[in-house]
Coordinates of C-alpha atoms in Angstrom, one line a residue:
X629 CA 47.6 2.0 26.7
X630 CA 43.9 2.7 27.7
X631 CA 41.0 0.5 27.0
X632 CA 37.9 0.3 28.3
X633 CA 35.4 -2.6 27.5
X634 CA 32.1 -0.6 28.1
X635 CA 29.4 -3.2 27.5
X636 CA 30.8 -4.7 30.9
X637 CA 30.2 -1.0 33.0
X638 CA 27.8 -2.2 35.6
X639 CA 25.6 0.4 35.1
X640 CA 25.1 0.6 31.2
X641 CA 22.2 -1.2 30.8
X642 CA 22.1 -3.6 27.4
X643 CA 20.3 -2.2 24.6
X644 CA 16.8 -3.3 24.4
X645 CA 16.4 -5.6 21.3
X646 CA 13.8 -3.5 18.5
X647 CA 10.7 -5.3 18.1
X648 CA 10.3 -6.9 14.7
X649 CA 7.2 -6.9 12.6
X650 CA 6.1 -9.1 9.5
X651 CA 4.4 -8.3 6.6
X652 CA 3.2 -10.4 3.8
X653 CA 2.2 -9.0 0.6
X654 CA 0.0 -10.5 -2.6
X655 CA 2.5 -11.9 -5.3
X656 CA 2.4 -11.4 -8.7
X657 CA 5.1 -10.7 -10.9
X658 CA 4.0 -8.5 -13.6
X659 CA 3.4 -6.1 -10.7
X660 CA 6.0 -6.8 -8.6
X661 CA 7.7 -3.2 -8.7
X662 CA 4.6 -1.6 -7.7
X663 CA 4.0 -4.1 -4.5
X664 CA 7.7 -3.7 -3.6
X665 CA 7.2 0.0 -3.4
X666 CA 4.0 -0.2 -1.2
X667 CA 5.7 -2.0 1.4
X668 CA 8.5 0.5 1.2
X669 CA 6.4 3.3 1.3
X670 CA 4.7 1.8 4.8
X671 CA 7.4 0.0 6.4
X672 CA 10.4 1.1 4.9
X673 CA 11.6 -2.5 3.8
X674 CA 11.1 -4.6 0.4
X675 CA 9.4 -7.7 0.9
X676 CA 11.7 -11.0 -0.9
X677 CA 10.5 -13.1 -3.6
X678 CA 8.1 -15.1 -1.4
X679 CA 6.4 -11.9 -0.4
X680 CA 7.5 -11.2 3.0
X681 CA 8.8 -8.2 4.8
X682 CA 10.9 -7.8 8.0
X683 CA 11.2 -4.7 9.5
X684 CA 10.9 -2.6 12.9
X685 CA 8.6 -0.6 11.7
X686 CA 4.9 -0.9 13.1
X687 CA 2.1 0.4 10.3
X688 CA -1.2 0.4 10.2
X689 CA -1.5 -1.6 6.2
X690 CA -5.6 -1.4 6.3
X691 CA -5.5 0.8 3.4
X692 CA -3.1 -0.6 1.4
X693 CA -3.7 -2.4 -1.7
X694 CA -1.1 -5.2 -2.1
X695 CA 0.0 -5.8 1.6
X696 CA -2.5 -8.3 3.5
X697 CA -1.4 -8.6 6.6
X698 CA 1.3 -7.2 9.6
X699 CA 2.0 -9.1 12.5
X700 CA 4.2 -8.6 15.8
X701 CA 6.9 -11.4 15.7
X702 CA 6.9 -13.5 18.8
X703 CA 9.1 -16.4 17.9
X704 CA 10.8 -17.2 14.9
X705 CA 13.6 -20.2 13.7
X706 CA 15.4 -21.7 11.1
X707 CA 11.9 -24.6 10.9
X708 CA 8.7 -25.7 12.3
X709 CA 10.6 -28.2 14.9
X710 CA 12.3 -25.2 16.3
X711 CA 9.9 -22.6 16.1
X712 CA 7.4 -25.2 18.0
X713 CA 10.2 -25.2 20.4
X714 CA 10.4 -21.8 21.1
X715 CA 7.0 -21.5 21.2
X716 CA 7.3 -23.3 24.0
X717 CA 10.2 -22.7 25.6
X718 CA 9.3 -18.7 25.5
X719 CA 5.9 -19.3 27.0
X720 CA 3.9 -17.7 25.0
X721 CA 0.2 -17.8 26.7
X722 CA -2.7 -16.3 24.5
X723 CA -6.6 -17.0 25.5
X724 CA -9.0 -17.7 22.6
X725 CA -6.9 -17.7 19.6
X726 CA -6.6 -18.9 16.2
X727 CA -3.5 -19.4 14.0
X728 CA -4.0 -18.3 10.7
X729 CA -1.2 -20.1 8.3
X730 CA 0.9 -19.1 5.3
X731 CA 3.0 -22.1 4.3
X732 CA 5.5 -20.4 1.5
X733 CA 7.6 -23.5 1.0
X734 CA 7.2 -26.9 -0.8
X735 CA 9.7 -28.4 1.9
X736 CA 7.2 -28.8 4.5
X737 CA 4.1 -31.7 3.3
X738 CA 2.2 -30.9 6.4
X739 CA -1.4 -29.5 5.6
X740 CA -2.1 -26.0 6.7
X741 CA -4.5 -27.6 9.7
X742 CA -1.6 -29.7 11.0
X743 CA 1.1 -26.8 10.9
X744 CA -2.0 -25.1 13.3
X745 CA -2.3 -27.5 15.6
X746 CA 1.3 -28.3 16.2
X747 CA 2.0 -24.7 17.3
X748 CA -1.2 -24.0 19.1
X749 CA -0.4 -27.4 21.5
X750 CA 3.0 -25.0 22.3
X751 CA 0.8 -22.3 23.6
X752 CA -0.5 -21.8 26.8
X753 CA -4.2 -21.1 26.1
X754 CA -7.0 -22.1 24.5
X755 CA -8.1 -22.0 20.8
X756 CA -11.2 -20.2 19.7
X757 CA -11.2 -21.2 16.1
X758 CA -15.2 -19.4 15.4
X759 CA -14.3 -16.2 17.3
X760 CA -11.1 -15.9 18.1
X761 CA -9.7 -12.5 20.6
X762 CA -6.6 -13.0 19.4
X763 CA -5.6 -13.6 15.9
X764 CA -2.0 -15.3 15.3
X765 CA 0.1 -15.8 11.8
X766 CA 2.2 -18.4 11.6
X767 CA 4.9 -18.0 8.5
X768 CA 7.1 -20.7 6.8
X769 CA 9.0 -20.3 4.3
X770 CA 12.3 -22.5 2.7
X771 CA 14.8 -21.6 5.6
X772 CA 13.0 -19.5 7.9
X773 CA 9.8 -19.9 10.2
X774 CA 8.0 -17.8 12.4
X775 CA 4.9 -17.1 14.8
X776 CA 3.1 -13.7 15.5
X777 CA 0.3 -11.7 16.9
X778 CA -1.8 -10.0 13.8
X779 CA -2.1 -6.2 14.4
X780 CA -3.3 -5.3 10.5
X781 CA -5.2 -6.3 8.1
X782 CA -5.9 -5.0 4.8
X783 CA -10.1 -4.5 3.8
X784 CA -10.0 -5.0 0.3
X785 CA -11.8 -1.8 -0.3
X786 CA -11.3 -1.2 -3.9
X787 CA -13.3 -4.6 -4.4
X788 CA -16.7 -2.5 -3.1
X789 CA -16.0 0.5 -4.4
X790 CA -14.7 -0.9 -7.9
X791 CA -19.0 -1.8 -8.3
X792 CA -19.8 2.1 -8.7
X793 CA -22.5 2.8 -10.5
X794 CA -21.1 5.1 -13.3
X795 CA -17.6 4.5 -15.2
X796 CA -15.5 5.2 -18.3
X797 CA -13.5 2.1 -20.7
X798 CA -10.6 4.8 -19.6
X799 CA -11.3 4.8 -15.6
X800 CA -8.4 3.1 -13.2
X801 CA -8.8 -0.2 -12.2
X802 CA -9.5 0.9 -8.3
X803 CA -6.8 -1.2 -6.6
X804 CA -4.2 0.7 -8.8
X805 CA -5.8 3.8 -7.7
X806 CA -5.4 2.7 -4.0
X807 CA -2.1 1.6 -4.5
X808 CA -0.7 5.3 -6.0
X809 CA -2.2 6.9 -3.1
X810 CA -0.2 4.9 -0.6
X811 CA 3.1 5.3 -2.7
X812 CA 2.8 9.4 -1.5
X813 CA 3.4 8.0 2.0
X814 CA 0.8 11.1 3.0
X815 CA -1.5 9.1 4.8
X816 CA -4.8 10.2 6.2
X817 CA -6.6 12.8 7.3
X818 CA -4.8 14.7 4.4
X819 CA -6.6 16.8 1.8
X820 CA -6.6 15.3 -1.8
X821 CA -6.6 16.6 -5.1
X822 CA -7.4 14.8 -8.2
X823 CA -7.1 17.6 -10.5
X824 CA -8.7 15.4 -13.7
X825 CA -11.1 13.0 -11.6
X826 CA -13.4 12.0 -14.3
X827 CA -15.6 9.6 -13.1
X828 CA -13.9 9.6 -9.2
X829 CA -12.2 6.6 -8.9
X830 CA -9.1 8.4 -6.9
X831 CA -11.5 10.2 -5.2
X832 CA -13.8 7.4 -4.4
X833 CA -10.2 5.3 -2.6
X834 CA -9.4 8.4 -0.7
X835 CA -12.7 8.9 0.7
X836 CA -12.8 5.4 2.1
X837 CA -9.7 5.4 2.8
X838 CA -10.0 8.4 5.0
X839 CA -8.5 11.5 3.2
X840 CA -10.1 14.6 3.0
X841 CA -11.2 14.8 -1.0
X842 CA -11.2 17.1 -3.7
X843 CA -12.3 16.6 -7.6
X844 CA -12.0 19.0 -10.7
X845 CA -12.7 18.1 -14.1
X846 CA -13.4 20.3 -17.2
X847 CA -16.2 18.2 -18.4
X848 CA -19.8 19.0 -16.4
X849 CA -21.1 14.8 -17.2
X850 CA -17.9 13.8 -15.4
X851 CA -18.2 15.8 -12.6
X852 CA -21.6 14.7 -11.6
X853 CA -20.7 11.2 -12.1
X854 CA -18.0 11.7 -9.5
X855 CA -20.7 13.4 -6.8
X856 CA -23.4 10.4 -8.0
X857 CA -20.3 7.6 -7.2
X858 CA -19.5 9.2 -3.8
X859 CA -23.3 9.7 -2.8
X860 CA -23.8 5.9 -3.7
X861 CA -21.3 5.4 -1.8
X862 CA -22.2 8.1 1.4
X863 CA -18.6 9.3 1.2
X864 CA -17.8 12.9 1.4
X865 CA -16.1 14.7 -1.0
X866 CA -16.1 18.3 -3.1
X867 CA -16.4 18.2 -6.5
X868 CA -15.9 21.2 -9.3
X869 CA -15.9 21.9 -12.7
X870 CA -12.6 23.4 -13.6
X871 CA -9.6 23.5 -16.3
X872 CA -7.4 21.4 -14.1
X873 CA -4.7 24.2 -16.1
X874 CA -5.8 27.0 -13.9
X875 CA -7.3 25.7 -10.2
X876 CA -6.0 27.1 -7.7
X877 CA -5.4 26.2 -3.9
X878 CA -3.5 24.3 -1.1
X879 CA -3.6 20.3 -0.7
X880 CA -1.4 18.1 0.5
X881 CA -1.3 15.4 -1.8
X882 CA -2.2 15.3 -5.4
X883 CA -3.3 11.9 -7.2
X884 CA -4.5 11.7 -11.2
X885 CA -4.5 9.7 -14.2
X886 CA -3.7 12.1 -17.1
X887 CA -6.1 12.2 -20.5
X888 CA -3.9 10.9 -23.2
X889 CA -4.7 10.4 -26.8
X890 CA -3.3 9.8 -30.2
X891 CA -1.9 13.0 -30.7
X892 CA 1.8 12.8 -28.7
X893 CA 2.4 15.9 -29.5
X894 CA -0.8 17.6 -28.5
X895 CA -0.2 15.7 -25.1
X896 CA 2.9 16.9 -24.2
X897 CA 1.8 20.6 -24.7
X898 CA -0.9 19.5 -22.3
X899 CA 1.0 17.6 -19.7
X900 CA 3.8 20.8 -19.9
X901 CA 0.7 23.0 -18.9
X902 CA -0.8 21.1 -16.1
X903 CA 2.4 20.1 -14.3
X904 CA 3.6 23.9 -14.7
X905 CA 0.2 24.2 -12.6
X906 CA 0.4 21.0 -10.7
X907 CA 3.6 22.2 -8.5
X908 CA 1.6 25.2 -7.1
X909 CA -1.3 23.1 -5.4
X910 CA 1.1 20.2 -3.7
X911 CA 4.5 19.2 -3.0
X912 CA 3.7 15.4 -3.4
X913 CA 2.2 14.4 -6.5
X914 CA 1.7 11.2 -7.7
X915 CA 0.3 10.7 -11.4
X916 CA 0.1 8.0 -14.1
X917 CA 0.7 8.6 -17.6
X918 CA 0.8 6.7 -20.5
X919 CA 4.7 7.2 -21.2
X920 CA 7.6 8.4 -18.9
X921 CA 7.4 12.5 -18.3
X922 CA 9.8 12.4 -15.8
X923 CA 11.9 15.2 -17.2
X924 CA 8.6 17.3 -17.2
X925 CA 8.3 17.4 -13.5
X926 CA 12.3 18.1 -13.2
X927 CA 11.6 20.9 -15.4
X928 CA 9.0 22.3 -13.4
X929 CA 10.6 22.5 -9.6
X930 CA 10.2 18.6 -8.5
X931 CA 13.3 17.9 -7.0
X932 CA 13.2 13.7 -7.1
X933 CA 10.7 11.8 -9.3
X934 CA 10.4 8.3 -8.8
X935 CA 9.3 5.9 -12.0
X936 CA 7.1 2.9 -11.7
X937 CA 5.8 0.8 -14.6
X938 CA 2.1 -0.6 -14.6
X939 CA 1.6 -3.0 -17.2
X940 CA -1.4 -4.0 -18.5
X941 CA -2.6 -6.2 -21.7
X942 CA -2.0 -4.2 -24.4
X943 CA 0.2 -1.2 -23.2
X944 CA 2.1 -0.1 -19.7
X945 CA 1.1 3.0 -17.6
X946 CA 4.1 4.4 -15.6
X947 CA 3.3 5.9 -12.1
X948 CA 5.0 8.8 -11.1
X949 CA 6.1 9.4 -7.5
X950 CA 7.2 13.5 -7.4
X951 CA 8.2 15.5 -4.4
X952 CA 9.2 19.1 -3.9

């Protein structure tokens, strides 16, 4: 009998262990599908029922609309006592820092400040609480704890950009917006289409957010809203009057909130001829609807079609994710 123990081979080195990053992401439960497949779509893990992610993957999250914040992992243990501990025993030296805390537990009764000061007295450096060069998180949650170094943040965008000065009762609310652009995973400097952009919402969050943008809309007061929101604005962007049935050209992502109305029938004649179009201009389109059309897309070449719901008050959008 042969055997051979390989890991013992004096000159196979061990495998270097994968860095691993955190992410937390906002909470909220009505939209908890949608923030699940944000994180997904930049880190390739969900985050658990506290809102927290682990995963090797490092991702700029600056444009995303539910996940705040990604941070290299430098120590992590089963509590605050060890994770102090490690801290310390690990060595961890940063100059002018500042811990920012996210206590997810109600085990722990120490104050935010306290949880701070604990762990910065473990590292070798000083504090710099006003302007800190290094910004660290500090995570603790029912069984787990951890400290690391804050690469990403996200800026809240939609916030300014949800003050435009012209909108519709029908427009997007602008985080959604921001959020179905990230679900393409096509990040930036892509070219956009937003095939139906009435008053620019879409195309307002790609702007910012760095994409290359393009609007069409059939009605001419629409279309110069859009231009007047991205000029308030002083983001770029190309706007046309168009039957969103019969554009032509090449993008590489494709973002839209369909018209809908009362007529479900009238709609679905519609949404047939716009999709038929739809699958010539991009091979990632992501579009909300006021029902599921999944079958549509099928129908017209989209090979997987993912489903999201979107509640809101008094009905539910669903969001959907389609790829050639």
């Amino acid at each position: 009998m042969i055997s051979a123990v390989f890991n013992s081979s004096p000159w196979i080195s061990p495998k270097p262990r994968a860095m691993k990053y955190i992410y937390l992401t906002a909470r909220s439960e009505p939209e908890r599908a949608l923030i699940e497949a944000e994180l997904l779509s930049f880190a390739g893990v969900r985050p658990d029922e506290k809102g927290v992610g682990i995963s090797e993957v490092k991702t700029d999250i600056s444009n995303a609309a539910y996940v705040k914040v990604g941070a290299e992992i430098l120590a992590e243990a089963p509590d605050l006592d060890g994770l102090e501990a490690e801290v310390a025993s690990k060595g961890i030296e940063a100059e002018g820092f500042a811990i920012r805390v996210e206590r997810l537990t109600e085990n722990l009764k120490l104050r935010s400040t306290e949880i701070a000061a604990r762990l910065a007295d473990a590292i070798r450096g000083r504090p710099n609480l006003s302007d800190p060069k290094v910004k660290l998180l500090a995570v603790l949650t029912d069984d787990r704890a951890y400290l690391g170094r804050i690469f990403s943040e996200y800026t809240k965008g939609w916030l300014r950009l949800s003050k435009k000065p012209y909108t519709t009762s029908s427009s997007l609310p602008h985080r959604l917006a921001r959020l179905m652009i990230n679900l393409s995973g096509v990040r930036p400097p892509a070219k956009l289409v937003d095939p139906c952009c009435g008053a620019g919402t879409i195309l307002l969050e790609g702007a910012d957010m760095g994409y290359e943008v393009t609007g069409y809309d059939i009605n001419y007061k629409m279309c110069q809203a859009s231009r007047k929101n991205l000029s308030y604005f002083g983001l770029k962007g190309e706007v046309i009057q168009a039957d969103a049935r019969f554009i032509e050209g090449e993008f590489d992502l494709l973002v839209t909130d369909l018209p809908y109305g009362r007529n479900m029938a009238a709609d679905e004649r519609l949404y047939d001829e716009l999709i038929s179009n739809f699958v010539n201009l991009s091979p990632v389109a992501v579009i909300v609807t006021a029902r599921d059309i999944s079958e549509l897309f099928i129908k017209h070449g989209y090979r997987s079609v993912d489903v999201l719901p979107s509640p809101k008050s008094w009905f539910t959008r669903y969001i959907h994710v389609a790829r050639l």
